mmCIF file of N, CA and C in Angstrom:
data_model
loop_
_atom_site.group_PDB
_atom_site.id
_atom_site.type_symbol
_atom_site.label_atom_id
_atom_site.label_comp_id
_atom_site.label_asym_id
_atom_site.label_seq_id
_atom_site.Cartn_x
_atom_site.Cartn_y
_atom_site.Cartn_z
ATOM 1 N N MET A 1086 -25.290 -1.476 -19.688
ATOM 2 C CA MET A 1086 -23.965 -1.425 -19.622
ATOM 3 C C MET A 1086 -23.564 -0.754 -18.144
ATOM 4 N N ASN A 1087 -22.624 -1.362 -17.829
ATOM 5 C CA ASN A 1087 -21.987 -0.718 -16.580
ATOM 6 C C ASN A 1087 -21.091 0.185 -16.790
ATOM 7 N N ALA A 1088 -21.134 1.535 -16.220
ATOM 8 C CA ALA A 1088 -20.125 2.517 -16.625
ATOM 9 C C ALA A 1088 -18.874 2.488 -15.352
ATOM 10 N N LEU A 1089 -17.778 2.936 -15.747
ATOM 11 C CA LEU A 1089 -16.803 2.761 -14.719
ATOM 12 C C LEU A 1089 -17.033 3.747 -13.851
ATOM 13 N N PRO A 1090 -16.713 3.742 -12.617
ATOM 14 C CA PRO A 1090 -16.764 5.082 -11.740
ATOM 15 C C PRO A 1090 -16.116 6.191 -12.234
ATOM 16 N N SER A 1091 -16.642 7.473 -11.962
ATOM 17 C CA SER A 1091 -15.744 8.552 -12.223
ATOM 18 C C SER A 1091 -14.353 8.445 -11.347
ATOM 19 N N PRO A 1092 -13.193 8.922 -12.134
ATOM 20 C CA PRO A 1092 -11.942 8.821 -11.535
ATOM 21 C C PRO A 1092 -12.050 9.036 -10.050
ATOM 22 N N ASP A 1093 -12.626 10.313 -9.531
ATOM 23 C CA ASP A 1093 -12.660 10.643 -8.337
ATOM 24 C C ASP A 1093 -12.875 9.799 -7.547
ATOM 25 N N LEU A 1094 -13.966 8.868 -7.810
ATOM 26 C CA LEU A 1094 -14.637 7.743 -6.979
ATOM 27 C C LEU A 1094 -13.880 6.379 -6.964
ATOM 28 N N ARG A 1095 -13.015 6.139 -7.822
ATOM 29 C CA ARG A 1095 -12.621 4.702 -8.013
ATOM 30 C C ARG A 1095 -11.843 4.825 -6.506
ATOM 31 N N PRO A 1096 -11.506 3.555 -5.946
ATOM 32 C CA PRO A 1096 -10.585 3.182 -5.060
ATOM 33 C C PRO A 1096 -9.392 3.576 -5.460
ATOM 34 N N LEU A 1097 -8.340 4.037 -4.387
ATOM 35 C CA LEU A 1097 -6.988 4.637 -4.578
ATOM 36 C C LEU A 1097 -6.174 3.696 -3.823
ATOM 37 N N VAL A 1098 -5.238 3.123 -4.338
ATOM 38 C CA VAL A 1098 -4.235 2.067 -4.099
ATOM 39 C C VAL A 1098 -2.884 2.872 -4.217
ATOM 40 N N PHE A 1099 -2.297 3.094 -3.170
ATOM 41 C CA PHE A 1099 -1.013 3.824 -3.101
ATOM 42 C C PHE A 1099 0.010 2.577 -2.937
ATOM 43 N N ILE A 1100 1.215 2.477 -3.778
ATOM 44 C CA ILE A 1100 2.020 1.352 -4.047
ATOM 45 C C ILE A 1100 3.588 2.108 -3.755
ATOM 46 N N VAL A 1101 3.975 1.335 -2.813
ATOM 47 C CA VAL A 1101 5.571 2.079 -2.488
ATOM 48 C C VAL A 1101 6.387 0.796 -2.272
ATOM 49 N N ASP A 1102 7.079 0.919 -3.352
ATOM 50 C CA ASP A 1102 8.075 -0.438 -3.585
ATOM 51 C C ASP A 1102 9.396 0.118 -4.249
ATOM 52 N N ASP A 1103 10.594 0.191 -3.804
ATOM 53 C CA ASP A 1103 11.762 0.520 -4.655
ATOM 54 C C ASP A 1103 12.050 -0.512 -5.834
ATOM 55 N N ASP A 1104 11.456 -1.744 -6.086
ATOM 56 C CA ASP A 1104 11.873 -2.479 -6.771
ATOM 57 C C ASP A 1104 10.940 -2.109 -8.183
ATOM 58 N N GLU A 1105 11.365 -1.546 -9.287
ATOM 59 C CA GLU A 1105 10.703 -1.316 -10.374
ATOM 60 C C GLU A 1105 9.659 -2.102 -11.088
ATOM 61 N N ALA A 1106 10.158 -3.324 -11.164
ATOM 62 C CA ALA A 1106 9.333 -4.426 -11.690
ATOM 63 C C ALA A 1106 8.320 -4.636 -10.802
ATOM 64 N N VAL A 1107 8.616 -5.018 -9.587
ATOM 65 C CA VAL A 1107 7.212 -5.092 -8.736
ATOM 66 C C VAL A 1107 6.182 -3.883 -8.747
ATOM 67 N N ARG A 1108 6.938 -2.886 -8.669
ATOM 68 C CA ARG A 1108 5.835 -1.538 -8.538
ATOM 69 C C ARG A 1108 5.284 -1.245 -9.702
ATOM 70 N N GLY A 1109 5.921 -1.553 -11.038
ATOM 71 C CA GLY A 1109 4.927 -1.584 -12.351
ATOM 72 C C GLY A 1109 4.175 -2.761 -12.361
ATOM 73 N N SER A 1110 4.345 -4.145 -11.964
ATOM 74 C CA SER A 1110 3.298 -5.110 -12.088
ATOM 75 C C SER A 1110 2.176 -4.797 -11.269
ATOM 76 N N LEU A 1111 2.377 -4.362 -10.023
ATOM 77 C CA LEU A 1111 1.130 -4.191 -8.995
ATOM 78 C C LEU A 1111 0.328 -2.936 -9.424
ATOM 79 N N THR A 1112 1.279 -1.956 -10.141
ATOM 80 C CA THR A 1112 0.362 -0.949 -10.655
ATOM 81 C C THR A 1112 -0.690 -1.299 -11.873
ATOM 82 N N LEU A 1113 0.107 -2.349 -12.791
ATOM 83 C CA LEU A 1113 -0.792 -2.705 -13.828
ATOM 84 C C LEU A 1113 -2.000 -3.565 -13.279
ATOM 85 N N LEU A 1114 -1.918 -4.321 -12.155
ATOM 86 C CA LEU A 1114 -2.619 -5.305 -11.701
ATOM 87 C C LEU A 1114 -3.812 -4.525 -11.029
ATOM 88 N N ALA A 1115 -3.403 -3.264 -10.207
ATOM 89 C CA ALA A 1115 -4.542 -2.357 -9.857
ATOM 90 C C ALA A 1115 -5.515 -1.742 -10.827
ATOM 91 N N GLU A 1116 -4.772 -1.288 -11.722
ATOM 92 C CA GLU A 1116 -5.449 -0.708 -12.815
ATOM 93 C C GLU A 1116 -6.381 -1.542 -13.542
ATOM 94 N N ALA A 1117 -5.861 -2.782 -13.656
ATOM 95 C CA ALA A 1117 -6.721 -3.780 -14.370
ATOM 96 C C ALA A 1117 -8.002 -4.040 -13.513
ATOM 97 N N ARG A 1118 -7.927 -3.874 -12.441
ATOM 98 C CA ARG A 1118 -9.162 -3.958 -11.537
ATOM 99 C C ARG A 1118 -10.084 -2.931 -11.453
ATOM 100 N N GLY A 1119 -9.616 -1.700 -12.200
ATOM 101 C CA GLY A 1119 -10.474 -0.603 -12.063
ATOM 102 C C GLY A 1119 -10.163 0.200 -10.933
ATOM 103 N N TRP A 1120 -9.003 0.110 -10.283
ATOM 104 C CA TRP A 1120 -8.435 0.936 -9.068
ATOM 105 C C TRP A 1120 -7.510 2.006 -9.746
ATOM 106 N N ASP A 1121 -7.735 3.019 -9.106
ATOM 107 C CA ASP A 1121 -6.698 4.002 -9.303
ATOM 108 C C ASP A 1121 -5.394 3.809 -8.703
ATOM 109 N N ALA A 1122 -4.299 3.802 -9.138
ATOM 110 C CA ALA A 1122 -3.015 3.508 -8.564
ATOM 111 C C ALA A 1122 -2.009 4.411 -8.620
ATOM 112 N N ARG A 1123 -1.455 4.711 -7.566
ATOM 113 C CA ARG A 1123 -0.476 5.735 -7.596
ATOM 114 C C ARG A 1123 0.870 5.073 -7.124
ATOM 115 N N ALA A 1124 1.925 5.160 -7.814
ATOM 116 C CA ALA A 1124 3.150 4.288 -7.242
ATOM 117 C C ALA A 1124 4.369 5.270 -6.979
ATOM 118 N N PHE A 1125 5.203 5.066 -6.054
ATOM 119 C CA PHE A 1125 6.188 5.653 -5.569
ATOM 120 C C PHE A 1125 7.596 4.714 -5.416
ATOM 121 N N ASP A 1126 8.667 5.015 -5.573
ATOM 122 C CA ASP A 1126 9.724 4.439 -5.559
ATOM 123 C C ASP A 1126 10.503 4.453 -4.120
ATOM 124 N N SER A 1127 10.114 4.813 -3.266
ATOM 125 C CA SER A 1127 10.681 5.147 -2.102
ATOM 126 C C SER A 1127 9.530 5.686 -0.923
ATOM 127 N N ALA A 1128 9.769 5.478 0.399
ATOM 128 C CA ALA A 1128 8.899 6.115 1.335
ATOM 129 C C ALA A 1128 9.034 7.527 1.426
ATOM 130 N N GLU A 1129 10.134 7.900 1.138
ATOM 131 C CA GLU A 1129 10.558 9.542 1.185
ATOM 132 C C GLU A 1129 9.362 10.130 -0.229
ATOM 133 N N ALA A 1130 9.688 9.530 -0.997
ATOM 134 C CA ALA A 1130 8.524 10.251 -2.021
ATOM 135 C C ALA A 1130 7.246 9.906 -1.886
ATOM 136 N N TYR A 1131 6.751 8.974 -1.322
ATOM 137 C CA TYR A 1131 5.390 8.707 -0.760
ATOM 138 C C TYR A 1131 5.011 10.016 0.105
ATOM 139 N N LEU A 1132 5.804 10.249 1.166
ATOM 140 C CA LEU A 1132 5.755 11.295 2.319
ATOM 141 C C LEU A 1132 5.760 12.588 1.446
ATOM 142 N N ALA A 1133 6.326 12.662 0.472
ATOM 143 C CA ALA A 1133 6.416 14.060 -0.456
ATOM 144 C C ALA A 1133 5.115 14.291 -0.856
ATOM 145 N N GLN A 1134 4.456 13.309 -1.570
ATOM 146 C CA GLN A 1134 3.498 13.508 -2.470
ATOM 147 C C GLN A 1134 2.144 13.093 -2.171
ATOM 148 N N ALA A 1135 2.056 12.294 -0.885
ATOM 149 C CA ALA A 1135 0.877 11.365 -0.713
ATOM 150 C C ALA A 1135 -0.208 12.438 0.129
ATOM 151 N N PRO A 1136 -1.510 12.236 0.116
ATOM 152 C CA PRO A 1136 -2.106 13.204 0.783
ATOM 153 C C PRO A 1136 -2.125 13.162 2.059
ATOM 154 N N VAL A 1137 -2.421 14.032 3.062
ATOM 155 C CA VAL A 1137 -2.355 14.121 4.314
ATOM 156 C C VAL A 1137 -3.628 13.958 4.996
ATOM 157 N N HIS A 1138 -4.670 13.792 4.255
ATOM 158 C CA HIS A 1138 -5.929 13.468 4.902
ATOM 159 C C HIS A 1138 -6.616 12.599 4.104
ATOM 160 N N ALA A 1139 -7.715 11.968 4.378
ATOM 161 C CA ALA A 1139 -8.807 11.049 3.696
ATOM 162 C C ALA A 1139 -9.552 11.656 2.675
ATOM 163 N N SER A 1140 -9.883 11.421 1.548
ATOM 164 C CA SER A 1140 -10.398 11.993 0.569
ATOM 165 C C SER A 1140 -11.751 11.551 0.254
ATOM 166 N N GLY A 1141 -12.307 10.571 1.073
ATOM 167 C CA GLY A 1141 -13.744 10.354 1.045
ATOM 168 C C GLY A 1141 -13.988 8.984 0.135
ATOM 169 N N ARG A 1142 -12.834 8.826 -0.586
ATOM 170 C CA ARG A 1142 -13.052 7.377 -1.426
ATOM 171 C C ARG A 1142 -12.261 6.421 -0.546
ATOM 172 N N PRO A 1143 -12.577 5.040 -1.107
ATOM 173 C CA PRO A 1143 -11.600 4.060 -0.433
ATOM 174 C C PRO A 1143 -10.336 4.122 -0.948
ATOM 175 N N MET A 1144 -9.524 4.032 0.246
ATOM 176 C CA MET A 1144 -8.011 4.002 0.038
ATOM 177 C C MET A 1144 -7.014 3.136 0.748
ATOM 178 N N CYS A 1145 -5.983 2.730 0.186
ATOM 179 C CA CYS A 1145 -5.097 1.861 0.991
ATOM 180 C C CYS A 1145 -3.716 1.995 0.459
ATOM 181 N N LEU A 1146 -2.763 1.375 1.367
ATOM 182 C CA LEU A 1146 -1.279 1.583 1.076
ATOM 183 C C LEU A 1146 -0.674 0.117 0.878
ATOM 184 N N VAL A 1147 0.072 -0.241 -0.229
ATOM 185 C CA VAL A 1147 0.645 -1.352 -0.336
ATOM 186 C C VAL A 1147 2.130 -0.987 -0.130
ATOM 187 N N LEU A 1148 2.787 -1.569 0.839
ATOM 188 C CA LEU A 1148 4.206 -1.061 1.361
ATOM 189 C C LEU A 1148 5.163 -2.045 1.289
ATOM 190 N N ASP A 1149 6.227 -1.879 0.594
ATOM 191 C CA ASP A 1149 7.352 -2.890 0.711
ATOM 192 C C ASP A 1149 8.030 -2.771 1.993
ATOM 193 N N LEU A 1150 8.427 -3.711 2.581
ATOM 194 C CA LEU A 1150 8.903 -3.696 3.856
ATOM 195 C C LEU A 1150 10.729 -3.236 3.724
ATOM 196 N N HIS A 1151 11.054 -3.915 2.897
ATOM 197 C CA HIS A 1151 12.757 -3.739 2.669
ATOM 198 C C HIS A 1151 13.002 -2.745 1.685
ATOM 199 N N MET A 1152 13.505 -1.449 1.987
ATOM 200 C CA MET A 1152 13.660 -0.558 0.707
ATOM 201 C C MET A 1152 15.051 0.198 1.263
ATOM 202 N N GLY A 1153 15.820 0.833 0.453
ATOM 203 C CA GLY A 1153 16.666 1.554 0.611
ATOM 204 C C GLY A 1153 16.234 3.071 1.249
ATOM 205 N N GLY A 1154 16.903 3.512 2.166
ATOM 206 C CA GLY A 1154 16.420 4.728 2.798
ATOM 207 C C GLY A 1154 15.488 4.193 4.135
ATOM 208 N N MET A 1155 14.524 4.936 4.118
ATOM 209 C CA MET A 1155 13.438 4.398 5.067
ATOM 210 C C MET A 1155 12.480 3.393 4.652
ATOM 211 N N ASN A 1156 12.788 2.379 5.785
ATOM 212 C CA ASN A 1156 12.134 0.904 5.426
ATOM 213 C C ASN A 1156 10.491 1.398 5.578
ATOM 214 N N GLY A 1157 9.655 0.251 5.138
ATOM 215 C CA GLY A 1157 8.334 0.094 5.598
ATOM 216 C C GLY A 1157 7.826 0.504 6.969
ATOM 217 N N ALA A 1158 8.578 -0.286 8.071
ATOM 218 C CA ALA A 1158 8.194 -0.083 9.062
ATOM 219 C C ALA A 1158 8.257 1.275 9.782
ATOM 220 N N GLU A 1159 9.277 2.045 9.196
ATOM 221 C CA GLU A 1159 9.601 3.299 9.771
ATOM 222 C C GLU A 1159 8.457 4.293 9.077
ATOM 223 N N LEU A 1160 8.194 3.905 7.772
ATOM 224 C CA LEU A 1160 7.101 4.879 7.050
ATOM 225 C C LEU A 1160 5.766 4.624 8.016
ATOM 226 N N GLN A 1161 5.469 3.340 8.568
ATOM 227 C CA GLN A 1161 4.106 3.096 8.958
ATOM 228 C C GLN A 1161 4.265 3.739 10.209
ATOM 229 N N GLU A 1162 5.388 3.568 11.173
ATOM 230 C CA GLU A 1162 5.589 4.607 12.442
ATOM 231 C C GLU A 1162 5.283 5.818 12.221
ATOM 232 N N ARG A 1163 5.636 6.470 10.948
ATOM 233 C CA ARG A 1163 5.681 8.066 11.218
ATOM 234 C C ARG A 1163 4.316 8.109 10.635
ATOM 235 N N LEU A 1164 3.530 7.469 9.905
ATOM 236 C CA LEU A 1164 2.180 7.718 9.655
ATOM 237 C C LEU A 1164 1.429 7.653 10.858
ATOM 238 N N GLN A 1165 1.755 6.826 11.757
ATOM 239 C CA GLN A 1165 1.137 6.682 12.979
ATOM 240 C C GLN A 1165 1.286 7.756 13.788
ATOM 241 N N ARG A 1166 2.493 8.184 13.718
ATOM 242 C CA ARG A 1166 2.693 9.623 14.727
ATOM 243 C C ARG A 1166 1.848 10.704 14.256
ATOM 244 N N ARG A 1167 1.660 10.626 12.767
ATOM 245 C CA ARG A 1167 0.837 12.062 12.125
ATOM 246 C C ARG A 1167 -0.482 11.719 12.211
ATOM 247 N N ASP A 1168 -1.178 10.599 12.950
ATOM 248 C CA ASP A 1168 -2.434 10.103 12.923
ATOM 249 C C ASP A 1168 -3.191 10.112 11.734
ATOM 250 N N PHE A 1169 -2.308 9.638 10.683
ATOM 251 C CA PHE A 1169 -2.669 9.267 9.195
ATOM 252 C C PHE A 1169 -2.558 7.846 8.990
ATOM 253 N N GLN A 1170 -3.562 7.115 9.164
ATOM 254 C CA GLN A 1170 -3.423 5.413 8.898
ATOM 255 C C GLN A 1170 -4.430 4.971 7.622
ATOM 256 N N LEU A 1171 -4.033 4.316 6.985
ATOM 257 C CA LEU A 1171 -4.492 3.882 5.921
ATOM 258 C C LEU A 1171 -4.441 2.483 6.293
ATOM 259 N N PRO A 1172 -5.468 1.517 5.681
ATOM 260 C CA PRO A 1172 -5.326 0.037 5.682
ATOM 261 C C PRO A 1172 -4.018 -0.156 4.732
ATOM 262 N N THR A 1173 -3.473 -0.698 5.319
ATOM 263 C CA THR A 1173 -2.060 -0.967 4.940
ATOM 264 C C THR A 1173 -1.594 -2.677 4.637
ATOM 265 N N LEU A 1174 -1.174 -2.923 3.438
ATOM 266 C CA LEU A 1174 -0.725 -4.397 3.253
ATOM 267 C C LEU A 1174 0.756 -4.135 3.416
ATOM 268 N N ILE A 1175 1.484 -4.787 4.129
ATOM 269 C CA ILE A 1175 3.091 -5.115 3.933
ATOM 270 C C ILE A 1175 3.501 -6.170 3.142
ATOM 271 N N LEU A 1176 4.400 -5.847 2.350
ATOM 272 C CA LEU A 1176 4.909 -6.914 1.413
ATOM 273 C C LEU A 1176 6.381 -7.009 1.762
ATOM 274 N N SER A 1177 6.465 -8.376 2.112
ATOM 275 C CA SER A 1177 8.033 -8.714 2.546
ATOM 276 C C SER A 1177 8.392 -10.241 2.140
ATOM 277 N N ALA A 1178 9.805 -10.218 2.004
ATOM 278 C CA ALA A 1178 10.496 -11.364 1.765
ATOM 279 C C ALA A 1178 10.437 -12.458 3.233
ATOM 280 N N TRP A 1179 10.661 -11.370 4.333
ATOM 281 C CA TRP A 1179 10.584 -12.066 5.681
ATOM 282 C C TRP A 1179 9.313 -11.560 6.301
ATOM 283 N N PRO A 1180 8.159 -12.291 6.069
ATOM 284 C CA PRO A 1180 6.934 -11.714 6.746
ATOM 285 C C PRO A 1180 6.768 -12.135 8.142
ATOM 286 N N GLU A 1181 7.706 -12.611 8.586
ATOM 287 C CA GLU A 1181 7.757 -13.306 10.131
ATOM 288 C C GLU A 1181 8.686 -12.192 10.907
ATOM 289 N N GLY A 1182 9.543 -11.404 10.499
ATOM 290 C CA GLY A 1182 10.807 -10.831 10.818
ATOM 291 C C GLY A 1182 10.306 -9.546 11.777
ATOM 292 N N GLU A 1183 11.339 -8.975 12.538
ATOM 293 C CA GLU A 1183 11.114 -7.965 13.463
ATOM 294 C C GLU A 1183 10.521 -6.653 12.778
ATOM 295 N N LEU A 1184 10.801 -6.463 11.049
ATOM 296 C CA LEU A 1184 10.266 -5.338 10.770
ATOM 297 C C LEU A 1184 8.846 -5.327 10.527
ATOM 298 N N ALA A 1185 8.400 -6.405 10.269
ATOM 299 C CA ALA A 1185 7.099 -6.885 10.070
ATOM 300 C C ALA A 1185 6.246 -6.803 11.269
ATOM 301 N N ARG A 1186 6.934 -7.217 12.247
ATOM 302 C CA ARG A 1186 6.264 -6.994 13.540
ATOM 303 C C ARG A 1186 6.075 -5.667 13.926
ATOM 304 N N ARG A 1187 6.918 -4.736 13.731
ATOM 305 C CA ARG A 1187 6.941 -3.304 13.858
ATOM 306 C C ARG A 1187 5.927 -2.704 13.106
ATOM 307 N N ALA A 1188 5.789 -2.945 11.987
ATOM 308 C CA ALA A 1188 4.771 -2.477 11.009
ATOM 309 C C ALA A 1188 3.451 -2.732 11.463
ATOM 310 N N LEU A 1189 3.139 -4.132 11.597
ATOM 311 C CA LEU A 1189 2.028 -4.443 12.328
ATOM 312 C C LEU A 1189 1.637 -3.555 13.826
ATOM 313 N N ALA A 1190 2.530 -3.637 14.269
ATOM 314 C CA ALA A 1190 2.428 -2.759 15.889
ATOM 315 C C ALA A 1190 2.077 -1.498 15.540
ATOM 316 N N ALA A 1191 2.703 -0.671 14.284
ATOM 317 C CA ALA A 1191 1.895 0.639 13.982
ATOM 318 C C ALA A 1191 0.896 0.923 13.110
ATOM 319 N N GLY A 1192 0.160 -0.495 13.117
ATOM 320 C CA GLY A 1192 -1.067 -0.201 12.433
ATOM 321 C C GLY A 1192 -1.480 -0.803 11.114
ATOM 322 N N ALA A 1193 -0.280 -1.480 10.493
ATOM 323 C CA ALA A 1193 -0.618 -2.100 9.229
ATOM 324 C C ALA A 1193 -1.527 -3.328 9.544
ATOM 325 N N SER A 1194 -2.455 -3.443 8.375
ATOM 326 C CA SER A 1194 -3.438 -4.467 8.582
ATOM 327 C C SER A 1194 -2.886 -5.942 8.458
ATOM 328 N N ASN A 1195 -2.036 -6.089 7.467
ATOM 329 C CA ASN A 1195 -1.542 -7.431 6.947
ATOM 330 C C ASN A 1195 -0.135 -7.576 6.314
ATOM 331 N N VAL A 1196 0.397 -8.765 6.448
ATOM 332 C CA VAL A 1196 1.659 -8.738 5.907
ATOM 333 C C VAL A 1196 1.462 -10.136 4.858
ATOM 334 N N ILE A 1197 2.177 -9.854 3.742
ATOM 335 C CA ILE A 1197 2.031 -11.058 2.707
ATOM 336 C C ILE A 1197 3.621 -11.162 2.325
ATOM 337 N N GLY A 1198 3.666 -12.476 2.333
ATOM 338 C CA GLY A 1198 5.146 -12.853 1.738
ATOM 339 C C GLY A 1198 5.482 -13.026 0.550
ATOM 340 N N LYS A 1199 6.848 -12.292 0.142
ATOM 341 C CA LYS A 1199 7.100 -12.443 -1.425
ATOM 342 C C LYS A 1199 7.584 -13.863 -1.527
ATOM 343 N N PRO A 1200 7.582 -14.762 -2.739
ATOM 344 C CA PRO A 1200 6.520 -14.017 -3.664
ATOM 345 C C PRO A 1200 5.234 -14.543 -3.453
ATOM 346 N N PHE A 1201 4.436 -14.044 -3.854
ATOM 347 C CA PHE A 1201 2.754 -14.224 -3.725
ATOM 348 C C PHE A 1201 2.053 -14.403 -5.135
ATOM 349 N N ALA A 1202 0.783 -15.017 -5.032
ATOM 350 C CA ALA A 1202 0.142 -15.220 -6.109
ATOM 351 C C ALA A 1202 -0.587 -13.755 -6.436
ATOM 352 N N PRO A 1203 -0.752 -13.200 -7.731
ATOM 353 C CA PRO A 1203 -1.674 -12.126 -8.119
ATOM 354 C C PRO A 1203 -3.047 -12.267 -7.451
ATOM 355 N N SER A 1204 -3.828 -13.224 -7.405
ATOM 356 C CA SER A 1204 -5.022 -13.582 -7.062
ATOM 357 C C SER A 1204 -5.079 -13.023 -5.148
ATOM 358 N N GLN A 1205 -4.138 -13.637 -4.708
ATOM 359 C CA GLN A 1205 -3.893 -13.361 -3.179
ATOM 360 C C GLN A 1205 -3.691 -11.866 -2.869
ATOM 361 N N TRP A 1206 -2.990 -11.246 -3.797
ATOM 362 C CA TRP A 1206 -2.545 -9.814 -3.439
ATOM 363 C C TRP A 1206 -4.129 -8.971 -3.630
ATOM 364 N N ILE A 1207 -4.623 -9.346 -4.799
ATOM 365 C CA ILE A 1207 -5.871 -8.726 -5.220
ATOM 366 C C ILE A 1207 -6.952 -8.891 -4.102
ATOM 367 N N GLU A 1208 -7.047 -10.306 -3.429
ATOM 368 C CA GLU A 1208 -7.981 -10.419 -2.602
ATOM 369 C C GLU A 1208 -7.552 -9.544 -1.185
ATOM 370 N N LEU A 1209 -6.286 -9.577 -0.896
ATOM 371 C CA LEU A 1209 -6.188 -8.632 0.610
ATOM 372 C C LEU A 1209 -6.248 -7.585 0.186
ATOM 373 N N VAL A 1210 -6.171 -6.658 -0.921
ATOM 374 C CA VAL A 1210 -6.175 -5.143 -1.339
ATOM 375 C C VAL A 1210 -7.677 -4.984 -1.211
ATOM 376 N N GLU A 1211 -8.566 -5.898 -1.861
ATOM 377 C CA GLU A 1211 -10.111 -5.685 -1.546
ATOM 378 C C GLU A 1211 -10.473 -5.732 -0.291
ATOM 379 N N GLN A 1212 -9.870 -6.703 0.546
ATOM 380 C CA GLN A 1212 -10.387 -6.392 1.920
ATOM 381 C C GLN A 1212 -9.915 -4.947 2.410
ATOM 382 N N LEU A 1213 -8.799 -4.552 2.082
ATOM 383 C CA LEU A 1213 -8.347 -3.399 2.745
ATOM 384 C C LEU A 1213 -9.072 -2.112 2.259
ATOM 385 N N LEU A 1214 -9.683 -2.205 1.012
ATOM 386 C CA LEU A 1214 -10.519 -1.191 0.263
ATOM 387 C C LEU A 1214 -11.912 -1.070 1.015
ATOM 388 N N GLU A 1215 -12.233 -2.393 1.484
ATOM 389 C CA GLU A 1215 -13.591 -2.351 2.067
ATOM 390 C C GLU A 1215 -13.944 -2.035 3.549
ATOM 391 N N GLN A 1216 -12.609 -1.762 4.249
ATOM 392 C CA GLN A 1216 -12.491 -1.197 5.722
ATOM 393 C C GLN A 1216 -12.809 0.428 5.590
ATOM 394 N N PRO A 1217 -13.568 0.561 6.585
ATOM 395 C CA PRO A 1217 -13.984 2.025 6.626
ATOM 396 C C PRO A 1217 -13.076 2.778 6.717
#
């Protein structure tokens, strides 16, 4: 029988999205995969509570691009200035727009257009979690 990894060793997925339904759905999807999910309703909330250094376990950031307050590109740029970069998946209804380009230039790994299939999201997050 395969035991689940210790909670301290499970991959950690940070989800930042101001849409409660999206945030809740992605959290449930991540937890169903056996990942530890931590959800935030704004970039500011993420900055206030997220770690400032790597924990030694696989981690990634799933970040909505268009949010009230600080947008996803601004958060990605701020993380880059702090030299704290996690593999990052950007969620956007406009994946070809200027904000998406800014987020990619600031170190985001990929952009996925909304709406997306859950299987596509899982595949992209798994790729992020495999990055060193």
